Coordinates of C-alpha atoms in Angstrom, one line a residue:
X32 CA 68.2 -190.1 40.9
X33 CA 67.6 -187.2 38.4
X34 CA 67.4 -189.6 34.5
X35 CA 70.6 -189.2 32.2
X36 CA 69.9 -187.7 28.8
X37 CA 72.7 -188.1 27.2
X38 CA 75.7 -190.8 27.3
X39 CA 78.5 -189.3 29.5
X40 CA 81.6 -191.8 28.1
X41 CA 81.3 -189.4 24.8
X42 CA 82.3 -186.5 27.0
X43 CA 86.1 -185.1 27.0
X44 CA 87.9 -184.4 30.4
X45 CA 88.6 -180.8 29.9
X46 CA 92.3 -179.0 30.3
X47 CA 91.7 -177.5 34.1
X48 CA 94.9 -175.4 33.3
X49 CA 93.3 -173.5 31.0
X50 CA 91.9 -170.1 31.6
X51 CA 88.6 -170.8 31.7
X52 CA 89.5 -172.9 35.1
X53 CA 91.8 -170.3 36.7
X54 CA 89.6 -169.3 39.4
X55 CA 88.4 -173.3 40.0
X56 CA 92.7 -174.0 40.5
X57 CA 92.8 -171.0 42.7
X58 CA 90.1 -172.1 45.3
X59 CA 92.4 -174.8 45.7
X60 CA 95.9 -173.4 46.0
X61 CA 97.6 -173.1 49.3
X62 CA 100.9 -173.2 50.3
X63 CA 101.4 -177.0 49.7
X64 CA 99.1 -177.0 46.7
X65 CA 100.4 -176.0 43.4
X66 CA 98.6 -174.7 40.9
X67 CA 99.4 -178.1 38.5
X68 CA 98.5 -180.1 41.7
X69 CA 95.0 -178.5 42.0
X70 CA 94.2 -178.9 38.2
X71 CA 95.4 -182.7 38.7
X72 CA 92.5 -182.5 41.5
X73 CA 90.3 -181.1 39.4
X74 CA 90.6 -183.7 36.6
X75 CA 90.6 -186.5 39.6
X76 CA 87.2 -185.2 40.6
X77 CA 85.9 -184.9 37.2
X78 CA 86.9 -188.8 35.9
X79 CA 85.2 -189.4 39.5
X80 CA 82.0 -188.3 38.6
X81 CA 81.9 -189.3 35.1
X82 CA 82.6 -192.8 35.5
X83 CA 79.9 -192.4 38.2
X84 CA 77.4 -191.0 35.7
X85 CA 78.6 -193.8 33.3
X86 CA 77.7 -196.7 35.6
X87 CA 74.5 -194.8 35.8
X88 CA 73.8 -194.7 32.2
X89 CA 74.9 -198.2 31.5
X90 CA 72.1 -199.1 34.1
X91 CA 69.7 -196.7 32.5
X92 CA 70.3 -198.5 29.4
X93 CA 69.6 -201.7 31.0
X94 CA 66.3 -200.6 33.0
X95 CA 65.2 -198.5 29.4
X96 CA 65.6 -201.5 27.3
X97 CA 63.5 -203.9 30.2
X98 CA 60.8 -202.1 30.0
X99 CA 60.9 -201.3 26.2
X100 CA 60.7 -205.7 26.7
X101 CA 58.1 -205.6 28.8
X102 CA 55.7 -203.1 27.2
X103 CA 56.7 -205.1 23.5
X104 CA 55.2 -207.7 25.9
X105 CA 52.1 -206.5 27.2
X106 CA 51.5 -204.4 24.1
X107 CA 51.7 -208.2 21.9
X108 CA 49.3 -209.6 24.6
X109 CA 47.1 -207.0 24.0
X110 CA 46.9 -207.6 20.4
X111 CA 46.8 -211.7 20.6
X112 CA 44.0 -211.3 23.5
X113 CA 42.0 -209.1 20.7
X114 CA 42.9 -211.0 18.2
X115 CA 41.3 -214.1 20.1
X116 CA 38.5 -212.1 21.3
X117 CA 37.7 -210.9 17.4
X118 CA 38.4 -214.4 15.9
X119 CA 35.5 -215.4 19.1
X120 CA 32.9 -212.8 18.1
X121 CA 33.6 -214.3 14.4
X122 CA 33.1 -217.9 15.3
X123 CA 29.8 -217.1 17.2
X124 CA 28.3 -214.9 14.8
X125 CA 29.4 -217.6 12.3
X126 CA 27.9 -220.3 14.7
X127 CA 24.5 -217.8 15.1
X128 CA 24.3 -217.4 11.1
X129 CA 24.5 -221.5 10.4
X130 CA 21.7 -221.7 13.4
X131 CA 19.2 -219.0 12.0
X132 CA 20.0 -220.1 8.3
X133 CA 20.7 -224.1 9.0
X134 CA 19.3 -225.5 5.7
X135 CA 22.0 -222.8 4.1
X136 CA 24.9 -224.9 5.8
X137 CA 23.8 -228.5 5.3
X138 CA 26.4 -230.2 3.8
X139 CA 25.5 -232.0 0.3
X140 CA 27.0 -235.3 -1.0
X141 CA 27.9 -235.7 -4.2
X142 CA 25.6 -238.4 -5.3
X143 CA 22.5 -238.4 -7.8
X144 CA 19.5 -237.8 -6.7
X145 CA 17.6 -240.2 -4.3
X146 CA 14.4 -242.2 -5.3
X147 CA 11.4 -240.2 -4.2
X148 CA 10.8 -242.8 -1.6
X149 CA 13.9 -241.7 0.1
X150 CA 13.4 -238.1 0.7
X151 CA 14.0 -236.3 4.1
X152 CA 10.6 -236.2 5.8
X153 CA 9.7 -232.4 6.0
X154 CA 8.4 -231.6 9.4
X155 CA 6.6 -228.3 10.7
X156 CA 9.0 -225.6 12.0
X157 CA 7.1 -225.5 14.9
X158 CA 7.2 -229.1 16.0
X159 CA 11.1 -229.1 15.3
X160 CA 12.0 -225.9 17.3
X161 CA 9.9 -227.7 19.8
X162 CA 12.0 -230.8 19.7
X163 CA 15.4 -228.7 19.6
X164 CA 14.2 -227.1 22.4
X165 CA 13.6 -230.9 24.0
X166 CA 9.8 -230.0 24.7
X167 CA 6.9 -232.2 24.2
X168 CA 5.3 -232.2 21.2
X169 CA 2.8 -233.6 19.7
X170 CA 2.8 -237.0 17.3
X171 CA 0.8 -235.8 14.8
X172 CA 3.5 -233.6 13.5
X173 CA 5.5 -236.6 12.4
X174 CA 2.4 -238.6 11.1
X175 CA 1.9 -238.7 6.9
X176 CA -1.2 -236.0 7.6
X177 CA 1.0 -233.8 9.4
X178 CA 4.1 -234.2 7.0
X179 CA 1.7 -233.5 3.8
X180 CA 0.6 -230.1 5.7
X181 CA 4.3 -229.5 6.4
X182 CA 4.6 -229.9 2.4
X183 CA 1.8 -228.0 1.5
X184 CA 2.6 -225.3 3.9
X185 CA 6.0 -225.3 3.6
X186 CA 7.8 -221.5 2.5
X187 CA 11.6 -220.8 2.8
X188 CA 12.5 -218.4 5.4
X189 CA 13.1 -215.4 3.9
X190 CA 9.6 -215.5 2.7
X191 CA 8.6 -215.4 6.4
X192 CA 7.9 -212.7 8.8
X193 CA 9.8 -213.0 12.0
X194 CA 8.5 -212.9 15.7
X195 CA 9.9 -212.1 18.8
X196 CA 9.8 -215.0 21.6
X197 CA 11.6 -215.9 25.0
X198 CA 14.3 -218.5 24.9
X199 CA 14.7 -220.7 27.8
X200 CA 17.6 -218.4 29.4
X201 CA 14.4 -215.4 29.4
X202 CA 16.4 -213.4 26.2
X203 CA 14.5 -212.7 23.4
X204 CA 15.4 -214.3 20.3
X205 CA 13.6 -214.1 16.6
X206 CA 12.0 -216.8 14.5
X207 CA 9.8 -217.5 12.2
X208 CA 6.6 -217.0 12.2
X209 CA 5.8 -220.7 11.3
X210 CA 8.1 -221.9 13.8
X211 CA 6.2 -219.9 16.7
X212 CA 3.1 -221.5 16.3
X213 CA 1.4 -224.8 15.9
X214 CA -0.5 -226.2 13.3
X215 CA -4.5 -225.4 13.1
X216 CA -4.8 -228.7 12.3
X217 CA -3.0 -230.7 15.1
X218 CA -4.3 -233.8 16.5
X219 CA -4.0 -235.0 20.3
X220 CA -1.9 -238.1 20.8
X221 CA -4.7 -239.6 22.3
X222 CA -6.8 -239.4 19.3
X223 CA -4.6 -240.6 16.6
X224 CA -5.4 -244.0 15.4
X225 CA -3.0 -247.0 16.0
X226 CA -1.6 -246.5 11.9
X227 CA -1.0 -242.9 12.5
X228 CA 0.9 -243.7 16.0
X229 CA 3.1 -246.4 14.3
X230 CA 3.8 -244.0 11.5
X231 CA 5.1 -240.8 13.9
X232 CA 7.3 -243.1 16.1
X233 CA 10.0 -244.0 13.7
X234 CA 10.3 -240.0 12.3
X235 CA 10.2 -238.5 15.8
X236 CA 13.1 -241.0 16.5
X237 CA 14.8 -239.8 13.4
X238 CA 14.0 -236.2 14.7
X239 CA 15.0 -236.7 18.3
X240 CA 18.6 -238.7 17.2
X241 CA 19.1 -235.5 14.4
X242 CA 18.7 -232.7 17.1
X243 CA 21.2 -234.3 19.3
X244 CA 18.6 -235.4 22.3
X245 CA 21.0 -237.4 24.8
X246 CA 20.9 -241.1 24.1
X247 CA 19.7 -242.1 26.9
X248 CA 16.6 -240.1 26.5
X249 CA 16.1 -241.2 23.1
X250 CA 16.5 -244.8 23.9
X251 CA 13.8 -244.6 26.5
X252 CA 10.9 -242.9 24.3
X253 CA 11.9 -245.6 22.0
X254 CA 11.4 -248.5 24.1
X255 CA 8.8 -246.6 25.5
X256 CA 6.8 -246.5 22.2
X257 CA 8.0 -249.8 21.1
X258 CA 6.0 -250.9 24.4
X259 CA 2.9 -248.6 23.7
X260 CA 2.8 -250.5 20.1
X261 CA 3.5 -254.0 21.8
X262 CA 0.5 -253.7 24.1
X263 CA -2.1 -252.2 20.9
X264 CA -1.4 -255.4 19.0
X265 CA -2.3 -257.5 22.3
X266 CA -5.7 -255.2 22.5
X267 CA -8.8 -255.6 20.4
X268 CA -11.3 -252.9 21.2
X269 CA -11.3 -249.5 20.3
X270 CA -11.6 -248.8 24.2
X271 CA -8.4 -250.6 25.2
X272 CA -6.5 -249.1 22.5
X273 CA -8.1 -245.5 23.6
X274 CA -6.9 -246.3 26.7
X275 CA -3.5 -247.1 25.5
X276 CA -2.8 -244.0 23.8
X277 CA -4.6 -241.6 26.5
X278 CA -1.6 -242.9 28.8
X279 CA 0.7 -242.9 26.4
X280 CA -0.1 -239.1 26.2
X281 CA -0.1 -238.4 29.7
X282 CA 3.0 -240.2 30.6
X283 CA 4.8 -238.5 27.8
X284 CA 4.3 -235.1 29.2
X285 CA 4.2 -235.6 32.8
X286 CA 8.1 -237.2 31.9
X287 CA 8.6 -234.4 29.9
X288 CA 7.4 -231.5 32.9
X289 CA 9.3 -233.3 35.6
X290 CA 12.7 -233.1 34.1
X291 CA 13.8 -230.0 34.6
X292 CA 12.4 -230.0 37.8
X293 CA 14.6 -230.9 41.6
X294 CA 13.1 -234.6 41.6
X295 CA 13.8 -235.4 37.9
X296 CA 11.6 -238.0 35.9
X297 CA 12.1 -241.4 35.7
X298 CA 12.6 -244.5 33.2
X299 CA 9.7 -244.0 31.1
X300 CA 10.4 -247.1 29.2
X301 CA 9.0 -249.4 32.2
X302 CA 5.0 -249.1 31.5
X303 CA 3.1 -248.4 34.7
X304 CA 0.7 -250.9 35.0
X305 CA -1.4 -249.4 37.8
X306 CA -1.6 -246.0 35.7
X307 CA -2.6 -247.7 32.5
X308 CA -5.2 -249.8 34.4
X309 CA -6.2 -246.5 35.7
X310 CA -6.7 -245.1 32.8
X311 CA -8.4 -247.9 31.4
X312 CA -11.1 -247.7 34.0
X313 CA -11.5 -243.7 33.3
X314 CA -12.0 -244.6 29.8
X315 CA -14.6 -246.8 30.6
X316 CA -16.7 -245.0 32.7
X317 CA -16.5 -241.8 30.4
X318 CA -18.0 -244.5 27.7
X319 CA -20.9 -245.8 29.7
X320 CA -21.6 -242.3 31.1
X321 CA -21.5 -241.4 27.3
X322 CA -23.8 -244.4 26.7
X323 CA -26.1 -243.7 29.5
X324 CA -26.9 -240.0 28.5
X325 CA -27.4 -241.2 24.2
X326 CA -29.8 -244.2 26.4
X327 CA -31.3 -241.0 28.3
X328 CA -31.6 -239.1 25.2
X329 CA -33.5 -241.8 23.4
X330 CA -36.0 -242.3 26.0
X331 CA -37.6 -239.1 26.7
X332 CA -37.2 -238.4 23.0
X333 CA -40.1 -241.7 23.0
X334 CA -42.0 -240.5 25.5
X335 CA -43.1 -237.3 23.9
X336 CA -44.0 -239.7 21.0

């Protein structure tokens, strides 16, 4: 149906007995057919069609102003789906920013200042990315030897050079230089003494609960360490308590490797008594072989005496 441009009901039924129409009335005389009769046809016809076109029109109107609606519609969709997806990119750049810059967005009480003894422990970048990223990492980072390099070393981060690294999805992400590498001066777990052990566990709890590890995770290191410190105290020589802190090691990042993999870890809270005696025995024998090598030593160092 060819679209109305106009609205017909303004039109005027024109005067078919006029002259302009003479030779429209004559088609249409005949014999029995006046000449007022055939203009009286003509109008007839006319009103026809134009109430026609006006029941067209009025349903023009109606169609034009649906989908005038329905565009309004889409068109306000539109804008509230971009407006969503802007006010998005906004909250995630915002989210990004307080992430890269997170000592910027710490909130501050108002209170005085602390006693010095109450001071957030400052820990090595790399040893919190590390836990953030729920790695192992080592002790020694949380120990007062590692928190006094942290101190000494310590540089805000827009005094840093950044480097690129792989985050655990495979993209590449930037950080600090300090946070991409460890500390020079890092000591193995297994080689911290029982003071140094019993000063990291309470700050890597801290550091663990602060970064939002799961709960149950943190409650099982704890208990897990709690154990490891239980057992030192029940030990006297310097080879049980070796020993002690070897498997403390060695459980701690076996548990650690074997959680994202399809078997999972396990309670690492319940000590394995066959391991530690395990690696009791290794100790042991790496002591005497020591022993037997200084005896060796000795001995031919006599006999060309």
């Amino acid at each position: 149906m060819q679209r109305l441009h106009s609205d017909p009901s303004l039109l005027v039924c024109p005067d078919f007995l006029s002259d302009p129409y003479q030779a429209s009335r004559a088609s249409l005389v005949t014999p029995t057919i006046t000449e007022a009769q055939a203009a009286d046809l003509l109008r007839n016809v006319w009103v026809t069609t134009n109430n026609a076109l006006c029941t067209q029109w009025r349903q023009q109107t109606v169609e034009d102003e649906r989908l005038r609606t329905e565009q309004q519609r889409l068109a306000d969709e539109a804008a509230e789906h971009h407006q969503q997806t802007l006010q998005l990119d906004d909250e995630t750049n915002k989210a990004d920013e307080r992430k890269k810059n997170r000592s910027k967005h710490l909130p501050i009480p108002m209170r005085p200042r602390p006693d010095a003894t109450d001071d957030e422990v400052l820990v090595s970048d790399f040893a919190l990315r590390k836990i953030d990223k729920g790695h192992y990492v080592e002790l020694y980072y949380w120990t007062n030897i590692g928190i006094q390099e942290a101190h000494s070393t310590y540089r805000t981060r827009d005094d840093e050079g950044m480097v690129p690294t792989t985050s655990s999805d495979g993209s590449t992400v930037w950080v600090t230089a300090a946070g991409a590498k460890p500390s020079s001066a890092v000591i193995a777990d297994r080689n911290l003494s029982t003071v140094e052990f019993a000063q990291a566990v309470p700050h890597m709890i801290s550091a663990l609960e602060e970064y939002d590890w799961p709960v149950q995770r943190v409650t099982m290191l704890a208990r897990f360490w709690g154990a490891v410190v239980m057992t030192q105290g029940r030990v006297r020589t310097w080879m049980a308590q070796r020993a002690i802190l070897i498997y403390q090691e060695e459980q701690q990042r076996a548990w650690h490797n074997a959680i994202p993999l399809s078997k999972g870890a396990w309670d690492i809270s319940i000590i394995d008594d066959a391991a530690l005696l395990r690696t009791y025995d290794r100790v042991f024998r790496d002591m005497r072989r020591q022993d037997l090598v200084v005896e060796r030593t000795v001995r031919n160092s006599t006999l060309l005496y």
